[in-house]
mmCIF file of C-alpha atoms in Angstrom:
data_model
loop_
_atom_site.group_PDB
_atom_site.id
_atom_site.type_symbol
_atom_site.label_atom_id
_atom_site.label_comp_id
_atom_site.label_asym_id
_atom_site.label_seq_id
_atom_site.Cartn_x
_atom_site.Cartn_y
_atom_site.Cartn_z
ATOM 1 C CA MET A 11 197.819 128.637 44.026
ATOM 2 C CA GLY A 12 194.704 130.392 44.398
ATOM 3 C CA MET A 13 192.930 133.370 41.976
ATOM 4 C CA THR A 14 190.907 135.640 44.258
ATOM 5 C CA ILE A 15 192.886 138.631 45.913
ATOM 6 C CA ARG A 16 193.117 138.108 49.927
ATOM 7 C CA LYS A 17 189.376 139.455 51.360
ATOM 8 C CA GLY A 18 188.062 137.683 48.722
ATOM 9 C CA SER A 19 189.171 134.211 49.927
ATOM 10 C CA TRP A 20 189.425 134.810 53.696
ATOM 11 C CA ASN A 21 185.661 132.779 54.536
ATOM 12 C CA LYS A 22 187.276 128.722 54.645
ATOM 13 C CA GLY A 23 183.869 127.802 54.692
ATOM 14 C CA PRO A 24 179.863 128.066 54.359
ATOM 15 C CA ASP A 25 177.773 130.256 56.674
ATOM 16 C CA LEU A 26 176.876 127.969 60.029
ATOM 17 C CA ALA A 27 173.712 128.648 60.330
ATOM 18 C CA PHE A 28 172.399 127.586 57.037
ATOM 19 C CA ALA A 29 174.891 124.543 56.983
ATOM 20 C CA ILE A 30 173.423 123.217 60.094
ATOM 21 C CA ASN A 31 169.903 124.118 58.452
ATOM 22 C CA LYS A 32 170.947 122.022 55.433
ATOM 23 C CA ARG A 33 171.387 118.855 58.073
ATOM 24 C CA VAL A 34 168.137 119.872 58.900
ATOM 25 C CA ALA A 35 166.238 119.097 55.778
ATOM 26 C CA ASP A 36 168.420 115.824 55.395
ATOM 27 C CA ALA A 37 166.918 114.272 58.643
ATOM 28 C CA LYS A 38 163.459 115.670 57.951
ATOM 29 C CA ARG A 39 163.821 113.284 54.596
ATOM 30 C CA LYS A 40 164.948 110.525 56.293
ATOM 31 C CA TYR A 41 162.895 110.526 59.938
ATOM 32 C CA GLY A 42 159.907 112.624 59.470
ATOM 33 C CA GLN A 43 159.155 116.182 60.264
ATOM 34 C CA ASP A 44 157.930 115.490 63.559
ATOM 35 C CA ALA A 45 161.262 113.247 65.007
ATOM 36 C CA VAL A 46 162.774 116.457 63.938
ATOM 37 C CA ILE A 47 163.369 120.058 66.574
ATOM 38 C CA ASN A 48 164.882 123.121 64.058
ATOM 39 C CA ALA A 49 165.591 125.559 66.590
ATOM 40 C CA CYS A 50 168.314 126.365 63.974
ATOM 41 C CA LEU A 51 166.971 129.460 61.295
ATOM 42 C CA GLY A 52 165.967 132.672 61.902
ATOM 43 C CA THR A 53 162.352 132.078 59.990
ATOM 44 C CA LEU A 54 159.215 132.086 61.487
ATOM 45 C CA ALA A 55 157.529 128.661 60.991
ATOM 46 C CA ASP A 56 154.021 127.534 61.905
ATOM 47 C CA ASP A 57 152.988 124.363 64.258
ATOM 48 C CA ASP A 58 153.593 122.424 61.297
ATOM 49 C CA GLY A 59 157.049 123.483 60.748
ATOM 50 C CA ASN A 60 156.410 125.516 57.675
ATOM 51 C CA ILE A 61 157.681 128.821 56.788
ATOM 52 C CA ILE A 62 155.107 131.251 57.524
ATOM 53 C CA ALA A 63 153.850 133.665 54.542
ATOM 54 C CA LEU A 64 151.741 136.333 55.585
ATOM 55 C CA ALA A 65 148.200 136.026 53.492
ATOM 56 C CA SER A 66 147.789 139.700 53.025
ATOM 57 C CA VAL A 67 152.064 140.922 51.648
ATOM 58 C CA TYR A 68 151.550 137.595 49.165
ATOM 59 C CA LYS A 69 148.659 138.248 48.129
ATOM 60 C CA ARG A 70 149.651 141.155 46.714
ATOM 61 C CA LEU A 71 152.283 140.143 45.213
ATOM 62 C CA ASP A 72 150.003 137.081 43.530
ATOM 63 C CA GLU A 73 147.710 140.189 42.200
ATOM 64 C CA MET A 74 150.911 143.060 41.017
ATOM 65 C CA ASP A 75 150.849 143.595 37.697
ATOM 66 C CA ARG A 76 154.037 141.427 36.156
ATOM 67 C CA LYS A 77 154.986 144.743 34.537
ATOM 68 C CA VAL A 78 155.585 146.382 37.952
ATOM 69 C CA ILE A 79 157.690 143.432 39.501
ATOM 70 C CA ALA A 80 159.572 143.414 36.813
ATOM 71 C CA SER A 81 160.368 147.284 36.180
ATOM 72 C CA TYR A 82 163.356 149.168 38.127
ATOM 73 C CA ALA A 83 162.215 150.740 41.156
ATOM 74 C CA PRO A 84 164.091 154.308 41.900
ATOM 75 C CA ILE A 85 167.393 153.720 43.614
ATOM 76 C CA GLU A 86 166.503 155.411 46.687
ATOM 77 C CA GLY A 87 163.267 153.867 46.506
ATOM 78 C CA GLU A 88 159.600 154.785 45.750
ATOM 79 C CA GLU A 89 158.834 157.882 47.712
ATOM 80 C CA ASP A 90 156.018 156.586 49.102
ATOM 81 C CA TYR A 91 157.784 153.790 50.453
ATOM 82 C CA ARG A 92 160.569 156.257 51.856
ATOM 83 C CA ARG A 93 157.805 158.165 53.584
ATOM 84 C CA LEU A 94 155.737 155.251 54.806
ATOM 85 C CA VAL A 95 158.937 153.283 56.227
ATOM 86 C CA VAL A 96 159.716 155.981 58.514
ATOM 87 C CA GLU A 97 155.632 156.935 59.467
ATOM 88 C CA SER A 98 155.208 152.542 60.410
ATOM 89 C CA LEU A 99 158.638 152.105 62.067
ATOM 90 C CA PHE A 100 158.750 155.641 64.168
ATOM 91 C CA GLY A 101 154.548 155.134 64.764
ATOM 92 C CA SER A 102 154.103 157.417 67.782
ATOM 93 C CA TYR A 103 157.803 158.060 69.501
ATOM 94 C CA LYS A 104 159.317 159.543 65.765
ATOM 95 C CA PRO A 105 162.133 161.260 66.846
ATOM 96 C CA LYS A 106 161.990 165.494 66.286
ATOM 97 C CA ALA A 107 164.793 165.584 64.238
ATOM 98 C CA TYR A 108 165.651 165.900 60.381
ATOM 99 C CA ILE A 109 164.666 162.454 59.085
ATOM 100 C CA SER A 110 164.958 160.765 55.553
ATOM 101 C CA ALA A 111 164.841 156.756 54.136
ATOM 102 C CA ILE A 112 166.891 155.828 51.520
ATOM 103 C CA SER A 113 166.088 152.000 50.236
ATOM 104 C CA THR A 114 168.200 148.951 50.902
ATOM 105 C CA PRO A 115 168.232 145.089 50.243
ATOM 106 C CA GLY A 116 167.027 144.194 53.283
ATOM 107 C CA GLY A 117 168.265 145.295 57.198
ATOM 108 C CA THR A 118 171.796 143.642 56.082
ATOM 109 C CA GLY A 119 171.735 146.038 53.219
ATOM 110 C CA ALA A 120 171.355 149.266 55.581
ATOM 111 C CA ILE A 121 173.981 148.128 58.007
ATOM 112 C CA ARG A 122 176.816 147.355 55.362
ATOM 113 C CA SER A 123 175.728 150.953 53.489
ATOM 114 C CA ALA A 124 175.685 152.469 57.224
ATOM 115 C CA ILE A 125 179.125 150.638 57.968
ATOM 116 C CA PHE A 126 180.962 151.657 54.222
ATOM 117 C CA SER A 127 179.585 155.242 54.274
ATOM 118 C CA TYR A 128 180.679 156.039 57.835
ATOM 119 C CA VAL A 129 183.758 155.207 59.069
ATOM 120 C CA ASP A 130 186.723 154.611 57.156
ATOM 121 C CA ARG A 131 189.138 151.888 56.888
ATOM 122 C CA GLY A 132 190.679 151.589 59.642
ATOM 123 C CA ASP A 133 188.164 152.830 61.620
ATOM 124 C CA PRO A 134 186.472 151.360 64.522
ATOM 125 C CA VAL A 135 183.424 149.857 64.912
ATOM 126 C CA VAL A 136 182.003 149.166 68.389
ATOM 127 C CA CYS A 137 179.767 146.338 68.841
ATOM 128 C CA HIS A 138 178.413 143.956 71.938
ATOM 129 C CA ASP A 139 179.887 140.532 71.911
ATOM 130 C CA TYR A 140 176.914 138.453 71.219
ATOM 131 C CA TYR A 141 175.869 139.905 67.479
ATOM 132 C CA TRP A 142 175.217 138.776 64.419
ATOM 133 C CA SER A 143 178.238 137.155 63.007
ATOM 134 C CA PRO A 144 177.879 139.020 59.223
ATOM 135 C CA TYR A 145 178.524 142.766 61.191
ATOM 136 C CA LYS A 146 182.035 141.261 61.863
ATOM 137 C CA LYS A 147 182.248 139.994 57.895
ATOM 138 C CA ILE A 148 180.911 143.425 56.718
ATOM 139 C CA CYS A 149 183.976 144.993 58.583
ATOM 140 C CA GLU A 150 186.530 142.701 57.328
ATOM 141 C CA GLU A 151 185.222 142.665 53.812
ATOM 142 C CA PHE A 152 186.049 146.845 53.961
ATOM 143 C CA GLU A 153 189.330 146.502 56.248
ATOM 144 C CA ARG A 154 187.133 148.808 59.629
ATOM 145 C CA ASP A 155 188.073 147.773 62.793
ATOM 146 C CA PHE A 156 185.282 145.543 64.566
ATOM 147 C CA LYS A 157 185.538 145.640 67.922
ATOM 148 C CA THR A 158 183.636 144.189 70.748
ATOM 149 C CA TYR A 159 182.475 144.895 74.620
ATOM 150 C CA GLU A 160 180.912 142.125 77.376
ATOM 151 C CA PHE A 161 177.604 142.917 76.157
ATOM 152 C CA PHE A 162 176.489 141.973 79.921
ATOM 153 C CA ASP A 163 177.556 141.934 83.075
ATOM 154 C CA LYS A 164 177.388 139.614 85.805
ATOM 155 C CA ALA A 165 173.415 140.159 86.814
ATOM 156 C CA TYR A 166 172.837 139.295 82.450
ATOM 157 C CA ARG A 167 171.886 143.338 82.120
ATOM 158 C CA PHE A 168 173.348 145.890 79.515
ATOM 159 C CA ASN A 169 177.334 146.515 80.930
ATOM 160 C CA ILE A 170 177.399 150.244 80.211
ATOM 161 C CA GLU A 171 181.083 150.488 81.935
ATOM 162 C CA ALA A 172 182.327 147.985 79.219
ATOM 163 C CA PHE A 173 180.740 149.605 76.706
ATOM 164 C CA LYS A 174 182.244 153.084 78.447
ATOM 165 C CA ASN A 175 185.253 151.763 78.042
ATOM 166 C CA GLU A 176 185.717 150.573 74.711
ATOM 167 C CA VAL A 177 183.990 153.546 73.134
ATOM 168 C CA ASN A 178 186.745 155.701 75.164
ATOM 169 C CA LYS A 179 190.010 153.357 74.178
ATOM 170 C CA ASN A 180 189.287 153.888 70.367
ATOM 171 C CA LEU A 181 188.118 156.981 70.515
ATOM 172 C CA LYS A 182 191.294 157.852 71.680
ATOM 173 C CA ASN A 183 193.280 157.864 69.166
ATOM 174 C CA LYS A 184 190.448 158.105 66.276
ATOM 175 C CA ASP A 185 188.715 161.059 64.924
ATOM 176 C CA ARG A 186 185.701 158.738 63.480
ATOM 177 C CA LEU A 187 183.975 155.370 65.040
ATOM 178 C CA ALA A 188 180.332 153.501 64.923
ATOM 179 C CA VAL A 189 178.658 152.265 67.879
ATOM 180 C CA LEU A 190 176.691 149.011 66.633
ATOM 181 C CA ILE A 191 173.830 148.504 68.222
ATOM 182 C CA ASN A 192 171.116 145.347 67.815
ATOM 183 C CA SER A 193 168.396 146.016 69.774
ATOM 184 C CA PRO A 194 165.399 144.866 70.603
ATOM 185 C CA GLY A 195 165.166 141.604 70.320
ATOM 186 C CA ASN A 196 169.040 140.882 69.574
ATOM 187 C CA ASN A 197 170.269 137.973 67.849
ATOM 188 C CA PRO A 198 171.317 135.732 69.319
ATOM 189 C CA SER A 199 169.957 136.411 73.175
ATOM 190 C CA GLY A 200 167.005 138.142 72.821
ATOM 191 C CA TYR A 201 167.837 140.948 75.392
ATOM 192 C CA SER A 202 166.605 144.489 75.188
ATOM 193 C CA LEU A 203 167.856 147.351 76.070
ATOM 194 C CA SER A 204 165.860 149.653 78.798
ATOM 195 C CA ASP A 205 164.725 152.943 78.663
ATOM 196 C CA ASP A 206 167.046 153.861 81.080
ATOM 197 C CA GLU A 207 169.314 151.680 79.279
ATOM 198 C CA TRP A 208 169.375 153.264 76.271
ATOM 199 C CA ASP A 209 169.426 156.838 78.365
ATOM 200 C CA LEU A 210 172.710 155.907 79.841
ATOM 201 C CA LEU A 211 174.110 155.022 75.997
ATOM 202 C CA ILE A 212 173.075 158.012 74.217
ATOM 203 C CA GLY A 213 173.962 160.386 77.436
ATOM 204 C CA PHE A 214 177.731 159.182 77.171
ATOM 205 C CA LEU A 215 177.972 159.696 73.389
ATOM 206 C CA ARG A 216 176.524 163.278 73.869
ATOM 207 C CA GLU A 217 179.415 163.543 76.346
ATOM 208 C CA LYS A 218 181.888 162.312 73.825
ATOM 209 C CA ALA A 219 180.623 164.359 71.106
ATOM 210 C CA ARG A 220 181.556 167.517 73.168
ATOM 211 C CA ASP A 221 184.316 167.390 71.426
ATOM 212 C CA LYS A 222 183.109 168.536 67.666
ATOM 213 C CA ALA A 223 186.302 166.827 66.342
ATOM 214 C CA LYS A 224 185.280 163.450 66.985
ATOM 215 C CA ARG A 225 182.430 162.021 64.036
ATOM 216 C CA ILE A 226 180.022 159.432 65.642
ATOM 217 C CA THR A 227 177.885 157.436 63.880
ATOM 218 C CA LEU A 228 175.210 155.092 65.904
ATOM 219 C CA ILE A 229 174.081 152.204 63.974
ATOM 220 C CA VAL A 230 170.600 150.501 65.139
ATOM 221 C CA ASP A 231 169.471 147.139 63.979
ATOM 222 C CA VAL A 232 165.968 147.092 64.343
ATOM 223 C CA ALA A 233 165.057 143.774 62.497
ATOM 224 C CA TYR A 234 163.048 142.071 65.304
ATOM 225 C CA ILE A 235 161.135 145.197 66.601
ATOM 226 C CA GLU A 236 157.847 144.078 65.944
ATOM 227 C CA PHE A 237 158.200 140.958 67.663
ATOM 228 C CA ALA A 238 159.760 142.734 71.031
ATOM 229 C CA GLY A 239 156.953 144.007 73.379
ATOM 230 C CA ASP A 240 153.450 144.805 72.880
ATOM 231 C CA GLY A 241 151.956 147.570 70.910
ATOM 232 C CA ASP A 242 154.491 150.316 69.649
ATOM 233 C CA GLU A 243 155.943 150.452 73.803
ATOM 234 C CA GLN A 244 159.011 148.753 72.329
ATOM 235 C CA LYS A 245 159.189 151.754 70.099
ATOM 236 C CA ARG A 246 159.975 154.512 72.510
ATOM 237 C CA PHE A 247 163.224 154.379 72.398
ATOM 238 C CA PHE A 248 163.706 156.908 68.926
ATOM 239 C CA GLU A 249 162.581 159.457 70.697
ATOM 240 C CA LYS A 250 165.222 159.857 72.375
ATOM 241 C CA PHE A 251 167.279 160.528 69.072
ATOM 242 C CA THR A 252 165.897 163.614 69.150
ATOM 243 C CA ASP A 253 168.373 167.433 69.714
ATOM 244 C CA LEU A 254 172.177 164.909 68.892
ATOM 245 C CA PRO A 255 175.271 166.881 68.337
ATOM 246 C CA ASP A 256 175.317 167.353 65.126
ATOM 247 C CA ASN A 257 178.601 165.152 65.326
ATOM 248 C CA LEU A 258 176.529 162.577 66.391
ATOM 249 C CA MET A 259 174.249 160.406 63.364
ATOM 250 C CA VAL A 260 171.910 157.955 63.770
ATOM 251 C CA VAL A 261 171.533 155.777 60.882
ATOM 252 C CA VAL A 262 168.201 152.924 61.587
ATOM 253 C CA CYS A 263 168.559 149.395 59.668
ATOM 254 C CA TYR A 264 164.746 148.703 58.808
ATOM 255 C CA SER A 265 163.830 145.444 57.221
ATOM 256 C CA MET A 266 161.005 143.845 56.058
ATOM 257 C CA SER A 267 161.807 140.278 56.313
ATOM 258 C CA LYS A 268 160.352 139.809 59.797
ATOM 259 C CA SER A 269 157.512 142.296 60.195
ATOM 260 C CA HIS A 270 156.453 140.897 56.900
ATOM 261 C CA THR A 271 157.466 137.826 56.644
ATOM 262 C CA ALA A 272 159.536 138.930 53.247
ATOM 263 C CA TYR A 273 163.248 137.158 53.897
ATOM 264 C CA GLY A 274 163.590 136.684 50.193
ATOM 265 C CA LEU A 275 162.000 140.013 48.891
ATOM 266 C CA ARG A 276 165.037 141.661 50.211
ATOM 267 C CA SER A 277 163.290 144.712 51.453
ATOM 268 C CA GLY A 278 164.546 147.643 53.599
ATOM 269 C CA ALA A 279 165.600 150.601 54.213
ATOM 270 C CA ALA A 280 168.706 152.432 55.757
ATOM 271 C CA ILE A 281 166.937 155.330 58.038
ATOM 272 C CA GLY A 282 169.248 158.563 58.610
ATOM 273 C CA ILE A 283 168.209 161.088 61.915
ATOM 274 C CA SER A 284 170.050 164.041 62.578
ATOM 275 C CA SER A 285 169.672 167.122 63.714
ATOM 276 C CA SER A 286 170.924 168.954 60.965
ATOM 277 C CA LYS A 287 169.774 169.204 57.428
ATOM 278 C CA GLU A 288 172.944 168.856 55.923
ATOM 279 C CA ASN A 289 173.619 166.107 57.387
ATOM 280 C CA ILE A 290 170.780 164.365 55.935
ATOM 281 C CA GLU A 291 171.199 165.517 52.710
ATOM 282 C CA GLU A 292 174.588 163.826 52.528
ATOM 283 C CA PHE A 293 172.983 160.940 54.024
ATOM 284 C CA GLU A 294 171.047 160.628 51.223
ATOM 285 C CA ALA A 295 173.370 161.027 48.941
ATOM 286 C CA SER A 296 175.786 159.173 49.773
ATOM 287 C CA ILE A 297 173.501 155.944 50.664
ATOM 288 C CA SER A 298 171.865 156.547 47.488
ATOM 289 C CA LEU A 299 175.306 156.120 45.748
ATOM 290 C CA THR A 300 176.000 153.298 47.559
ATOM 291 C CA ALA A 301 173.250 151.337 46.531
ATOM 292 C CA ARG A 302 173.687 152.243 43.162
ATOM 293 C CA CYS A 303 177.069 151.263 43.114
ATOM 294 C CA ASN A 304 176.576 147.547 44.829
ATOM 295 C CA TRP A 305 173.075 146.596 43.831
ATOM 296 C CA SER A 306 171.440 149.394 41.703
ATOM 297 C CA ASN A 307 168.206 149.170 43.629
ATOM 298 C CA GLY A 308 165.994 147.285 45.641
ATOM 299 C CA THR A 309 163.066 145.338 44.952
ATOM 300 C CA HIS A 310 159.991 147.428 43.775
ATOM 301 C CA ALA A 311 157.606 144.902 44.147
ATOM 302 C CA ALA A 312 158.156 144.492 47.855
ATOM 303 C CA GLN A 313 158.134 148.116 48.156
ATOM 304 C CA ARG A 314 154.607 148.325 46.452
ATOM 305 C CA ILE A 315 153.645 145.827 48.959
ATOM 306 C CA LEU A 316 154.127 147.978 51.622
ATOM 307 C CA ILE A 317 152.676 150.411 50.187
ATOM 308 C CA ASP A 318 149.778 149.309 49.249
ATOM 309 C CA LEU A 319 149.179 147.486 53.064
ATOM 310 C CA GLU A 320 149.817 151.158 54.661
ATOM 311 C CA ARG A 321 146.753 151.838 53.203
ATOM 312 C CA GLU A 322 144.192 153.244 55.572
ATOM 313 C CA GLU A 323 141.801 150.314 54.044
ATOM 314 C CA ASN A 324 144.062 147.489 53.840
ATOM 315 C CA LYS A 325 146.290 148.470 57.038
ATOM 316 C CA GLY A 326 143.949 146.518 59.390
ATOM 317 C CA GLU A 327 144.320 143.040 57.791
ATOM 318 C CA TYR A 328 147.991 143.195 57.807
ATOM 319 C CA LEU A 329 148.206 144.151 61.549
ATOM 320 C CA LYS A 330 145.740 141.272 62.272
ATOM 321 C CA GLU A 331 148.288 138.513 60.875
ATOM 322 C CA LEU A 332 151.237 140.558 62.403
ATOM 323 C CA GLU A 333 149.476 140.373 65.802
ATOM 324 C CA ASP A 334 148.473 136.525 65.149
ATOM 325 C CA ILE A 335 151.960 135.256 64.495
ATOM 326 C CA ARG A 336 153.556 138.078 67.375
ATOM 327 C CA LEU A 337 150.996 136.194 70.011
ATOM 328 C CA MET A 338 152.349 132.932 68.771
ATOM 329 C CA LEU A 339 156.047 133.757 68.964
ATOM 330 C CA GLU A 340 154.998 134.950 72.539
ATOM 331 C CA GLN A 341 153.804 131.742 73.545
ATOM 332 C CA ARG A 342 156.789 130.442 72.487
ATOM 333 C CA ALA A 343 158.474 132.412 74.587
ATOM 334 C CA ASP A 344 156.931 131.927 77.706
ATOM 335 C CA GLU A 345 156.949 128.364 77.496
ATOM 336 C CA PHE A 346 160.619 128.111 77.207
ATOM 337 C CA VAL A 347 161.325 130.543 79.725
ATOM 338 C CA ARG A 348 159.014 128.786 82.487
ATOM 339 C CA ARG A 349 160.407 125.136 81.210
ATOM 340 C CA ALA A 350 164.335 126.684 81.616
ATOM 341 C CA LYS A 351 163.203 128.109 85.183
ATOM 342 C CA ASP A 352 162.355 124.428 86.091
ATOM 343 C CA LYS A 353 165.107 123.091 85.028
ATOM 344 C CA SER A 354 167.620 125.081 86.199
ATOM 345 C CA LEU A 355 168.498 126.278 82.975
ATOM 346 C CA THR A 356 170.435 129.434 83.092
ATOM 347 C CA MET A 357 169.293 131.402 80.077
ATOM 348 C CA ILE A 358 170.045 135.311 78.977
ATOM 349 C CA PRO A 359 166.833 137.390 79.746
ATOM 350 C CA TYR A 360 164.167 137.329 76.905
ATOM 351 C CA PHE A 361 162.628 140.504 76.221
ATOM 352 C CA GLY A 362 161.796 139.701 72.401
ATOM 353 C CA GLY A 363 162.889 138.170 68.949
ATOM 354 C CA PHE A 364 163.116 135.410 67.420
ATOM 355 C CA PHE A 365 166.053 133.288 69.757
ATOM 356 C CA THR A 366 166.848 132.646 72.972
ATOM 357 C CA PHE A 367 170.532 132.192 74.469
ATOM 358 C CA VAL A 368 171.978 129.609 76.525
ATOM 359 C CA PRO A 369 175.424 130.386 77.910
ATOM 360 C CA THR A 370 177.568 128.054 78.227
ATOM 361 C CA ASP A 371 181.547 127.030 77.226
ATOM 362 C CA ARG A 372 180.583 123.548 76.023
ATOM 363 C CA ALA A 373 178.300 124.715 72.882
ATOM 364 C CA PHE A 374 179.595 123.040 70.620
ATOM 365 C CA GLU A 375 180.171 119.600 72.132
ATOM 366 C CA ILE A 376 176.373 120.412 73.318
ATOM 367 C CA SER A 377 174.942 121.158 70.288
ATOM 368 C CA GLU A 378 176.852 118.105 67.853
ATOM 369 C CA SER A 379 174.974 115.591 70.861
ATOM 370 C CA LEU A 380 171.748 117.407 70.765
ATOM 371 C CA GLU A 381 171.988 116.805 66.504
ATOM 372 C CA GLY A 382 172.539 113.105 67.407
ATOM 373 C CA GLU A 383 168.869 113.278 68.705
ATOM 374 C CA ASN A 384 167.414 114.961 65.885
ATOM 375 C CA ILE A 385 167.436 118.580 67.854
ATOM 376 C CA PHE A 386 169.181 121.204 65.847
ATOM 377 C CA THR A 387 170.448 124.634 67.313
ATOM 378 C CA ILE A 388 173.372 126.781 66.683
ATOM 379 C CA PRO A 389 176.051 127.120 68.710
ATOM 380 C CA SER A 390 178.501 129.408 69.487
ATOM 381 C CA ASP A 391 182.206 130.598 71.209
ATOM 382 C CA LYS A 392 179.315 132.443 73.945
ATOM 383 C CA GLY A 393 176.661 129.608 74.116
ATOM 384 C CA ILE A 394 173.369 128.135 72.222
ATOM 385 C CA ARG A 395 171.525 130.080 70.265
ATOM 386 C CA VAL A 396 167.587 128.635 70.066
ATOM 387 C CA ALA A 397 165.430 130.193 66.886
ATOM 388 C CA ILE A 398 162.408 129.195 69.027
ATOM 389 C CA CYS A 399 160.731 131.050 65.971
ATOM 390 C CA SER A 400 160.419 127.566 63.877
ATOM 391 C CA VAL A 401 160.024 125.777 67.095
ATOM 392 C CA SER A 402 156.740 124.501 67.473
ATOM 393 C CA LEU A 403 154.904 124.569 71.351
ATOM 394 C CA ASP A 404 154.493 121.119 71.897
ATOM 395 C CA LYS A 405 157.713 120.824 71.053
ATOM 396 C CA ILE A 406 159.771 123.439 73.360
ATOM 397 C CA PRO A 407 159.429 121.398 76.734
ATOM 398 C CA HIS A 408 161.106 118.500 75.145
ATOM 399 C CA LEU A 409 163.880 120.918 73.499
ATOM 400 C CA VAL A 410 164.386 122.603 77.259
ATOM 401 C CA SER A 411 164.575 119.172 78.692
ATOM 402 C CA ARG A 412 167.166 117.952 76.343
ATOM 403 C CA LEU A 413 168.874 121.035 76.328
ATOM 404 C CA ALA A 414 169.426 120.842 80.611
ATOM 405 C CA TYR A 415 170.205 117.443 80.195
ATOM 406 C CA TYR A 416 173.313 118.241 78.350
ATOM 407 C CA VAL A 417 173.940 121.861 79.970
ATOM 408 C CA ASN A 418 173.915 120.347 83.806
ATOM 409 C CA LYS A 419 174.690 117.225 83.997
ATOM 410 C CA THR A 420 173.511 117.472 87.398
ATOM 411 C CA CYS A 421 169.703 117.807 86.687
ATOM 412 C CA LYS A 422 167.515 115.331 87.553
ATOM 413 C CA ASN A 423 164.021 114.550 86.412
ATOM 414 C CA PHE A 424 164.194 113.991 82.726
#
């Protein structure tokens, strides 16, 4: 007889990615670093397989006064942090709207807060069917109704009709709905919605918001945005959140984990966007109260690091390092895509982010076979997620070759 309530005991096993990553560590100890390909966990690694920690970030942590590190940050986050998150995230594409940022522990905290605050028990959260698994778990914990639609059509482009159908179906008998989008650099697929696809999505939500009895929230997870394009071009879609109907709210979920290699520092923000000042005041109150009741406040040191890095005299140091790791990831992705094409290996179109994705209905069988060769990936019902962020350039050809061997049984020249 167990003691936890039902919702506290529905998770019957460890997180798949972290369980596989433990086997990666075991294999490295047994066979050596060079004999193992770790395409499992979503952290940037250098060509020697070591996690990348930007010097510009961690130098500031090393030099920071311990009293600052030890102290509480304001519940809503430092004022300068909140302002700089908005400025650095949107760049030159800041929407014309009322905007506010509230500190959260990573992007996960922002997603969790948005789902809790903007849909109620039994309300639908509509998401593409290629998604990060904690989305569903968060909804299950809060008893929100997690719904999915086919993300891609047969040409592997955003399936706008499937999206419309799912929203229509779930709004029919509900007055409140959230749409959850992970783009650019979708996890697990590497796909990014184009400007035209964003226009279709937002145009449709504007249309549904004509019914003023409906409350619609668009939650946008942009964890991989700094690795999904050159410069700031991948941020252009933010401008489309200008002059939205009062009953269409946007919450952007920001994270320092990827952009600042600060996975363990747990710092991010929920950024509310609305044409209504009242909506933003409500956003600030609700997300701050949620913070107080769950994690109290964010990591003070991480907020101070971002504040210092955004100073004009320091910004270039960080941006140079960011550009270097962007280029490293781009080279790995280009090599993967080129080799996949040579081997006739079908993959979801890659636009950016830490992952590529190979669709197959034999993912678990294939991943097990690959693991027998010390190649570690993440299988799912849709296919195989490949964390190119942690695979050195020289190992990409062998990785693709073995993937193609198992996925395409008839492929030659291996």
